[in-house]
Every structure is written in structure tokens, then in C-alpha cells.
Short mmCIF file of N, CA and C in Angstrom, two decimals:
data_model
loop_
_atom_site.label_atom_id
_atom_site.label_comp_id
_atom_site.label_asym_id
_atom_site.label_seq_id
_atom_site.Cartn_x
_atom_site.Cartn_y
_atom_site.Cartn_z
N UNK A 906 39.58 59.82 -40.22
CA UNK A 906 38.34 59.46 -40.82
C UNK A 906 37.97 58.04 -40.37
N UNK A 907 36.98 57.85 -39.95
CA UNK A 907 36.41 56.87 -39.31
C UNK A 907 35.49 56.15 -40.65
N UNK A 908 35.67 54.72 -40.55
CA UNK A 908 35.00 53.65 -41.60
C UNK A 908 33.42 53.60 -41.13
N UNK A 909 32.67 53.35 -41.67
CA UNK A 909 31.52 52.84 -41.34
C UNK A 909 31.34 51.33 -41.81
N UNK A 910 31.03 50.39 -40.39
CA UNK A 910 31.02 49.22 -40.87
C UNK A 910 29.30 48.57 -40.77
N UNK A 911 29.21 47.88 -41.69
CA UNK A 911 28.13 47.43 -42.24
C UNK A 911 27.79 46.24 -41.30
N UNK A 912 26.28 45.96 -40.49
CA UNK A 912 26.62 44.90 -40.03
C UNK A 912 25.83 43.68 -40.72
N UNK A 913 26.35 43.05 -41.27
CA UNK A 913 26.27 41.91 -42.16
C UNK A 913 24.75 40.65 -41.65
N UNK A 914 23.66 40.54 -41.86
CA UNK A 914 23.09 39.10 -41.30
C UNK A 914 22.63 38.42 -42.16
N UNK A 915 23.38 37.63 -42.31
CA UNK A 915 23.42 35.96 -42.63
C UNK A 915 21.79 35.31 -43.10
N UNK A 916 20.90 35.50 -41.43
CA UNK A 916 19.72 34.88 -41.26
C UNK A 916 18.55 35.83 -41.49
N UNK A 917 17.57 35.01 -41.38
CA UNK A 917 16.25 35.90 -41.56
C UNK A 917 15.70 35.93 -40.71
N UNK A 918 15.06 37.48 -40.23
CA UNK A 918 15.19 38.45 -39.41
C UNK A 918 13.69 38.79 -38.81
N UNK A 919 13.10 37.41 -39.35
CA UNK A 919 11.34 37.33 -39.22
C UNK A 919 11.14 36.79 -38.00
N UNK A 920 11.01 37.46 -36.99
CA UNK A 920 10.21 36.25 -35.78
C UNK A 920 9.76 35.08 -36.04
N UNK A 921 8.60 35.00 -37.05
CA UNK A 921 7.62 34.06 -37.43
C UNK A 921 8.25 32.82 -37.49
N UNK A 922 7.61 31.55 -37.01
CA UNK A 922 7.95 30.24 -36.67
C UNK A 922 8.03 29.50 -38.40
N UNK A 923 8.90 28.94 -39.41
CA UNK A 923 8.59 28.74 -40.41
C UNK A 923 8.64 27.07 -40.22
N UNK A 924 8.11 26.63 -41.43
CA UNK A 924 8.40 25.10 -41.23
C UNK A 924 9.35 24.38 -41.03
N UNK A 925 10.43 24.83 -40.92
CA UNK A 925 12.00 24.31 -40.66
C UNK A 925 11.58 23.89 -39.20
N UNK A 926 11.15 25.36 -38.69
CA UNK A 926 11.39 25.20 -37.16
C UNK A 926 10.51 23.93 -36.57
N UNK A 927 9.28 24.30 -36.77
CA UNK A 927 7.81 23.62 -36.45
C UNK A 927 7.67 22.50 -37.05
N UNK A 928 8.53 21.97 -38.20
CA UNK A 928 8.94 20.25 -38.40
C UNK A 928 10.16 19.61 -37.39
N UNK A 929 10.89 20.13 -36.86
CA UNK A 929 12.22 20.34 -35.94
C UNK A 929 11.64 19.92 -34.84
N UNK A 930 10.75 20.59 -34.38
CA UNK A 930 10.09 20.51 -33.19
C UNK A 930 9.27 19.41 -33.26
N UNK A 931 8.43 18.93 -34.21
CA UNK A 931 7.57 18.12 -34.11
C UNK A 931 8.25 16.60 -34.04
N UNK A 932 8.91 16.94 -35.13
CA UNK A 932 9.76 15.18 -35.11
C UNK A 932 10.93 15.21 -33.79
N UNK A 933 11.17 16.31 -33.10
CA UNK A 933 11.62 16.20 -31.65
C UNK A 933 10.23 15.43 -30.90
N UNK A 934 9.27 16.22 -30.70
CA UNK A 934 8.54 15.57 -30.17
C UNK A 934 7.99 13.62 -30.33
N UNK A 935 8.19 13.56 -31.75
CA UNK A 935 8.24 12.40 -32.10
C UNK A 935 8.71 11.32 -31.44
N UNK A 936 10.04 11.61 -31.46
CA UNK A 936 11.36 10.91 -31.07
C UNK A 936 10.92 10.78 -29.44
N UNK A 937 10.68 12.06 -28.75
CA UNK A 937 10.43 12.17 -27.44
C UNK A 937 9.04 10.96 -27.03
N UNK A 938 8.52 10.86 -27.48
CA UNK A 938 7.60 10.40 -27.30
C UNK A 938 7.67 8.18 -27.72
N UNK A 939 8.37 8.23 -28.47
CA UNK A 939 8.97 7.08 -28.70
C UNK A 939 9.65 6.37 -27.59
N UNK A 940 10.59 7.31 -27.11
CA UNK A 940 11.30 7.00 -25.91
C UNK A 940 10.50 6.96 -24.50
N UNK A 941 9.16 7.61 -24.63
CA UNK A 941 8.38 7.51 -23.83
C UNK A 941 7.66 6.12 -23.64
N UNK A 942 7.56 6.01 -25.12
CA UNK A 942 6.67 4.45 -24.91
C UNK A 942 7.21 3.12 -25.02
N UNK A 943 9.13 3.35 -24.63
CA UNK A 943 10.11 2.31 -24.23
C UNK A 943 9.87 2.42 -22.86
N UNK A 944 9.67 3.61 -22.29
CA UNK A 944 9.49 3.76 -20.55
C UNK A 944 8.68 3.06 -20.61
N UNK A 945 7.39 3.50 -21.09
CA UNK A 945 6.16 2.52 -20.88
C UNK A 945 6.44 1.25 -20.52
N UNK A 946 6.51 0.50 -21.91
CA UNK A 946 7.03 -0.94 -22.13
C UNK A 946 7.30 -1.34 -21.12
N UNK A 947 8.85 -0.76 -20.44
CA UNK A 947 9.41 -1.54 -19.87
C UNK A 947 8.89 -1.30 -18.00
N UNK A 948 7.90 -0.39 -17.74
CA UNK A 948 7.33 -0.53 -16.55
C UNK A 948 6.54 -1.55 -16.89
N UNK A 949 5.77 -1.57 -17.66
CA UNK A 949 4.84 -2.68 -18.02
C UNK A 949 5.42 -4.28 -17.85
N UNK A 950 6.43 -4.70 -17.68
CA UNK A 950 7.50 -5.48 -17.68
C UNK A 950 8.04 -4.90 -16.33
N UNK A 951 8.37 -4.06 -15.66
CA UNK A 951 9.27 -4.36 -14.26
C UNK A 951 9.35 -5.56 -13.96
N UNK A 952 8.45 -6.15 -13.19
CA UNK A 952 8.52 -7.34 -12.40
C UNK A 952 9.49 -8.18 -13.55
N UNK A 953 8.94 -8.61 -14.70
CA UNK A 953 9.74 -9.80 -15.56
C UNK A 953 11.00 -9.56 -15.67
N UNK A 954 11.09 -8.00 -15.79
CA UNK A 954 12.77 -7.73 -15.89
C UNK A 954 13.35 -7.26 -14.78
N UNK A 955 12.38 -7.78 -13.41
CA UNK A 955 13.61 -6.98 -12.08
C UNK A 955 14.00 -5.33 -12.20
N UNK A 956 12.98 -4.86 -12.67
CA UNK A 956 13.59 -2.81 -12.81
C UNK A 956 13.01 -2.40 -11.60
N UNK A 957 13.46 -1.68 -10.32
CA UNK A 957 12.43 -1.25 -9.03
C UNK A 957 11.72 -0.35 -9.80
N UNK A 958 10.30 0.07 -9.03
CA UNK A 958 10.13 1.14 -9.22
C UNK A 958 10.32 2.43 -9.04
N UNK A 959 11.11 2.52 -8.35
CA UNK A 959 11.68 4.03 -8.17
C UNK A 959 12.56 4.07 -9.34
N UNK A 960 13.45 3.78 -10.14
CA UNK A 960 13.73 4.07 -11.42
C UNK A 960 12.64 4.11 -12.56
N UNK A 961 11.25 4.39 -12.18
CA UNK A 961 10.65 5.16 -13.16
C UNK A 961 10.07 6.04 -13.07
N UNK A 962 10.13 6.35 -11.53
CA UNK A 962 9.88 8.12 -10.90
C UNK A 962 10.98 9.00 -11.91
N UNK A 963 11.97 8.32 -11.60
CA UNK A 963 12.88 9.56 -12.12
C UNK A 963 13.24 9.40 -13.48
N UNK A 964 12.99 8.33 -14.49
CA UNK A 964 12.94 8.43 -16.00
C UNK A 964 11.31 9.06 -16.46
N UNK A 965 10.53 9.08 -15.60
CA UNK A 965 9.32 9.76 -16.27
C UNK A 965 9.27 11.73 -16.35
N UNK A 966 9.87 11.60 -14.80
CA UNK A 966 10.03 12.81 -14.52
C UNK A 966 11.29 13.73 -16.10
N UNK A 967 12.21 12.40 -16.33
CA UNK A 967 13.14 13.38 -17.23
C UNK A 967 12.58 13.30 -18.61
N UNK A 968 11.56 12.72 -18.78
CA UNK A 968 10.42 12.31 -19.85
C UNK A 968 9.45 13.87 -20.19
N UNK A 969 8.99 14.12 -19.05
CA UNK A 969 8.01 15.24 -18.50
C UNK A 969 9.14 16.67 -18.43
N UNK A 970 10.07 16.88 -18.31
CA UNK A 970 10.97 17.99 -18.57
C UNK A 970 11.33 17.69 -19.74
N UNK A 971 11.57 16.94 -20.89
CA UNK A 971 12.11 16.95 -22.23
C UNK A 971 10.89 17.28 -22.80
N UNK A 972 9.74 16.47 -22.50
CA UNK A 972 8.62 17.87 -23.08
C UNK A 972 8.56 18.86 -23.06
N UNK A 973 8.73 19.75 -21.82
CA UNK A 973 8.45 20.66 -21.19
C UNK A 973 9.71 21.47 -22.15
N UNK A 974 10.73 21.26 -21.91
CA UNK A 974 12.16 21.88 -22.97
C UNK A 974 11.50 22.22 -24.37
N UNK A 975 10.86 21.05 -24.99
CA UNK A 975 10.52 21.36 -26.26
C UNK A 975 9.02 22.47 -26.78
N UNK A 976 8.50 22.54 -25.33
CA UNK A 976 7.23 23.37 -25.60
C UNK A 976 7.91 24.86 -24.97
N UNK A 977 9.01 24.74 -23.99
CA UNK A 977 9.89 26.13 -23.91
C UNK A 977 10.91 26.87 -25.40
N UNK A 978 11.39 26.00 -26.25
CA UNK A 978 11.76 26.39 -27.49
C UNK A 978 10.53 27.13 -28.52
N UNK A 979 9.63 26.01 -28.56
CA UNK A 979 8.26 26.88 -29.21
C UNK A 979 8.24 28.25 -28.84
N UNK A 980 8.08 28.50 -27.35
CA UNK A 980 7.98 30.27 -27.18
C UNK A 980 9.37 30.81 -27.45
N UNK A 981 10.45 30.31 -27.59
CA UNK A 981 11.62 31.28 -28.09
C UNK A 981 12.30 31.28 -26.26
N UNK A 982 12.86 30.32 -25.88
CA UNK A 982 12.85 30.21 -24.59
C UNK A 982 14.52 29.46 -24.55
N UNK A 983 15.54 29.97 -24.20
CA UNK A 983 16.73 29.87 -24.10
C UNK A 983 16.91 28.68 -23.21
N UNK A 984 15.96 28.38 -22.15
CA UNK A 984 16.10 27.66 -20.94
C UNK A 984 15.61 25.84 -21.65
N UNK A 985 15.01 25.98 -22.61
CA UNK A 985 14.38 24.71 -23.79
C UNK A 985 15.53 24.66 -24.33
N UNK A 986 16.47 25.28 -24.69
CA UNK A 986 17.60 24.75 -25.55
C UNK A 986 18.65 24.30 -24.67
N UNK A 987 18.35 24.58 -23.19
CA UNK A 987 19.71 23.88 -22.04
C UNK A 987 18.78 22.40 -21.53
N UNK A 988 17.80 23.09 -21.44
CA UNK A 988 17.34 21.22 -20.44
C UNK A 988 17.13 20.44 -21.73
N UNK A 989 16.67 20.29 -22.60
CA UNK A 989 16.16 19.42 -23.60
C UNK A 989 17.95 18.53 -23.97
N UNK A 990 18.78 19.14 -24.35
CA UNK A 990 19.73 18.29 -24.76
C UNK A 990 20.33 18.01 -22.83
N UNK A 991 20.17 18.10 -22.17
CA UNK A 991 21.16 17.15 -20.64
C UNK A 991 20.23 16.75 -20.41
N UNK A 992 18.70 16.56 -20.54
CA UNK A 992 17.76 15.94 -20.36
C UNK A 992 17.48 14.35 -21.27
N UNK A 993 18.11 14.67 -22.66
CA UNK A 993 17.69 13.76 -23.28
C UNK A 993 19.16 13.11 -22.60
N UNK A 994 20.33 13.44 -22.51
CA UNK A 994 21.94 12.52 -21.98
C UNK A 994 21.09 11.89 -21.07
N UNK A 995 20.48 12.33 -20.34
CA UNK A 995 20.07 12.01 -18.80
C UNK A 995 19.47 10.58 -19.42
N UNK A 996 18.23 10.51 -19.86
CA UNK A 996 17.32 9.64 -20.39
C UNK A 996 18.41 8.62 -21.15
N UNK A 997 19.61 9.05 -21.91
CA UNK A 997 20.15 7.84 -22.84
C UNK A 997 21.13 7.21 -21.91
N UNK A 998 22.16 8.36 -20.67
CA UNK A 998 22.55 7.33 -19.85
C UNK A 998 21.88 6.45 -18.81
N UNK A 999 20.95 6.67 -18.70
CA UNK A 999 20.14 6.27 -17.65
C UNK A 999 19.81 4.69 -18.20
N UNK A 1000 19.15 4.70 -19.62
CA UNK A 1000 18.88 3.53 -19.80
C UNK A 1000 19.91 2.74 -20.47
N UNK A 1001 21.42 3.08 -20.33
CA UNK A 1001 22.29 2.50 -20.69
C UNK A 1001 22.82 2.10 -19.67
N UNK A 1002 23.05 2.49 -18.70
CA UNK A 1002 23.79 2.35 -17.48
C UNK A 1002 22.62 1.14 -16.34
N UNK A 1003 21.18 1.33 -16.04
CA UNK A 1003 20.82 0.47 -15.42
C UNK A 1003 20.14 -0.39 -15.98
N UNK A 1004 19.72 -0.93 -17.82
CA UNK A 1004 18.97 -1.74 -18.20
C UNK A 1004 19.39 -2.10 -19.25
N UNK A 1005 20.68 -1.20 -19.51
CA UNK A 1005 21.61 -2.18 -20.57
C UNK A 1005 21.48 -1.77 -22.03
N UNK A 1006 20.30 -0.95 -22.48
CA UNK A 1006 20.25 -0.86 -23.55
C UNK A 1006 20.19 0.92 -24.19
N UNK A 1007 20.62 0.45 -25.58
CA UNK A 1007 21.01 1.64 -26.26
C UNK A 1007 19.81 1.79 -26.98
N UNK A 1008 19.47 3.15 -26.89
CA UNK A 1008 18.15 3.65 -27.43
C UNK A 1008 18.17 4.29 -28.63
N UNK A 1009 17.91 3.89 -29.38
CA UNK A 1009 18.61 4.42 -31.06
C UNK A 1009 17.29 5.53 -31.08
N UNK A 1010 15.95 5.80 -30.45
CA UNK A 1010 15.15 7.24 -30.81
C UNK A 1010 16.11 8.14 -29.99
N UNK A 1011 16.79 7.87 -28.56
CA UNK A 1011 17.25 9.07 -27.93
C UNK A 1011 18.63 9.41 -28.99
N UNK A 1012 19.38 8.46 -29.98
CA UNK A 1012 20.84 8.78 -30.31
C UNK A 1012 19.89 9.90 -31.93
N UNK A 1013 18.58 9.45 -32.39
CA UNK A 1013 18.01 9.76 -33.20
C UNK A 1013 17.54 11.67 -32.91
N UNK A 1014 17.29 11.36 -31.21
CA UNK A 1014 16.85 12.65 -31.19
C UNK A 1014 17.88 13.75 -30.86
N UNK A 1015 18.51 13.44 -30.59
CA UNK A 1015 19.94 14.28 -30.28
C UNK A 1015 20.66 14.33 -31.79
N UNK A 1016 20.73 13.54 -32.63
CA UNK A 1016 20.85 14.06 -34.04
C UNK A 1016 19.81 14.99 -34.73
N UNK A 1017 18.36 14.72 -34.16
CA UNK A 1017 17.75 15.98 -34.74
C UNK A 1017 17.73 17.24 -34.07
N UNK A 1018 18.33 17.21 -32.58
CA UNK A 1018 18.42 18.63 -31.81
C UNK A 1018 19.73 19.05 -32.54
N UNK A 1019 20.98 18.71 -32.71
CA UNK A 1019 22.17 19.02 -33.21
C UNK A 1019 22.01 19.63 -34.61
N UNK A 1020 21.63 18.76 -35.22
CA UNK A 1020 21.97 19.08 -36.45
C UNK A 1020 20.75 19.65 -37.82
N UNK A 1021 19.35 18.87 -37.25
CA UNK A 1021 18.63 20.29 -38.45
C UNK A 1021 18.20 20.91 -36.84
N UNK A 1022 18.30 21.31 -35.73
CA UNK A 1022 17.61 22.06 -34.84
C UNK A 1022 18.72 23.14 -34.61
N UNK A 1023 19.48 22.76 -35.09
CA UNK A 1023 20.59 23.84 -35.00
C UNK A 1023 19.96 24.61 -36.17
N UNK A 1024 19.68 23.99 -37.00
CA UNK A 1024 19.59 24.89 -38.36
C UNK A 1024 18.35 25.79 -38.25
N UNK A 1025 17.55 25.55 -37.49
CA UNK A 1025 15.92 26.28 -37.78
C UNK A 1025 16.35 27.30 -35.98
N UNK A 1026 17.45 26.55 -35.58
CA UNK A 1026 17.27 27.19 -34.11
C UNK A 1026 18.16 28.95 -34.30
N UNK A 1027 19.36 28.15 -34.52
CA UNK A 1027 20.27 29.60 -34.77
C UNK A 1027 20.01 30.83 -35.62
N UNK A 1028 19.29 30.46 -36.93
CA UNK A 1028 19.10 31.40 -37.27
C UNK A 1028 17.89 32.51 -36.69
N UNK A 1029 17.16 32.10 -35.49
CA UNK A 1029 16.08 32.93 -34.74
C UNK A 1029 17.15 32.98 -33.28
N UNK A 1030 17.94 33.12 -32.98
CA UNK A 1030 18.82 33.13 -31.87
C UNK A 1030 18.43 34.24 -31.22
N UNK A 1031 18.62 35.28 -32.16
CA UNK A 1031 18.17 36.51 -31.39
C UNK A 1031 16.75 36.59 -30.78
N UNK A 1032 15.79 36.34 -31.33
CA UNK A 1032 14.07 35.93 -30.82
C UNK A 1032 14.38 34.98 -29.16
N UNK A 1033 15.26 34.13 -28.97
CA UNK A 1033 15.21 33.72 -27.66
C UNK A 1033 15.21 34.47 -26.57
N UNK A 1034 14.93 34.37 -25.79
CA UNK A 1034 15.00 35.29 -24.00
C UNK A 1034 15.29 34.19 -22.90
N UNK A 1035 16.00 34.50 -21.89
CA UNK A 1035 15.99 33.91 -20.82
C UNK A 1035 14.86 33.99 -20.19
#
């Protein structure tokens, strides 16, 4: 005689985007955008602080994909939940390693991808697609 096993879910089973998620996202964007207008700043400043410009080709560019990550999560997009967190490392070593400083929105936003984005993220896990 064979058992029948029940399969148990935890989460709720609604597609629909609820405010968990769509506050998650927004104060990501927040944060993202904060760190954007330290890029700013400090092009605005190159010359005073000696930064070339070719180090802001490639911090804008990882600026412009951490958006892009967070408007790929909105559609339920598996590929937003890989670039957005090595995107934001990218952005916090970057400005730790050539300008010295620690960016408390990028350590801010990686606490809100971890820990409530985990929470509004996992429970729609299944809704993602590659």
C-alpha cells in the first residue's frame, strides 16, 4: 500500500505583486539611486580628487545594469536576482578599492536585497523564469 503524500506550501500561491514585493523593490531602487548620485558627486569632482575618467565608464555602466536587474525582478526574471547582487559587490568593491571609501547605501542595499528581498522574493520563486 502506497502513502499519499501531501505537498505542503508554506507561501502564497498568487502571482500578483503585493506590497512586500513593490516596497522591496522601490527602496532597492532608492538605495540604487543614492549610490548613483555618489557617482555623480564624485565625477563632478574628478579633477579635485585625481579619479581618470575611464573609471566612470565602468561604475556607470554597473549603475545602468543594477537598474536594469531591478526592473528584471519586477517581471519575475531569475537573471535580476543574479546581476543585481555581483553588480551591487562590483559597485561596493570598486569604490573601496580605487577611492577609498565605504558606501554605507551599497552595504544598505545589499541588506535590503538579503534580507526583506529575500522575504517578498522567495515566496514568488516559482513565478520566476529564466
Amino acid at each position: 500500500m502506497e502513502k499519499e503524500y501531501k505537498e505542503y506550501n508554506y507561501f502564497d500561491e498568487n502571482p500578483k505583486k503585493g506590497w512586500g514585493f513593490i516596497l522591496t523593490l522601490a527602496s532597492l531602487v532608492l538605495f540604487t539611486f543614492m549610490g548613483i548620485g555618489i557617482d555623480f558627486d564624485e565625477y563632478l569632482q574628478h579633477e579635485i580628487l585625481n579619479i581618470p575618467k575611464g573609471y566612470f565608464y565602468i561604475i556607470f555602466s554597473v549603475n545602468i545594469l543594477m537598474l536594469a536587474a531591478i526592473v528584471l525582478m519586477y517581471f519575475y526574471r531569475k537573471e535580476g536576482l543574479v546581476i543585481f547582487p555581483i553588480m551591487l559587490l562590483t559597485h561596493f568593491f570598486m569604490q573601496n578599492y580605487y577611492l577609498s571609501t565605504f558606501l554605507y547605501s551599497d552595504v544598505m542595499n545589499l541588506f535590503i536585497f538579503t534580507g526583506f528581498g529575500m522575504l517578498a522574493i522567495i515566496p514568488k520563486w516559482k513565478f520566476f523564469r529564466w
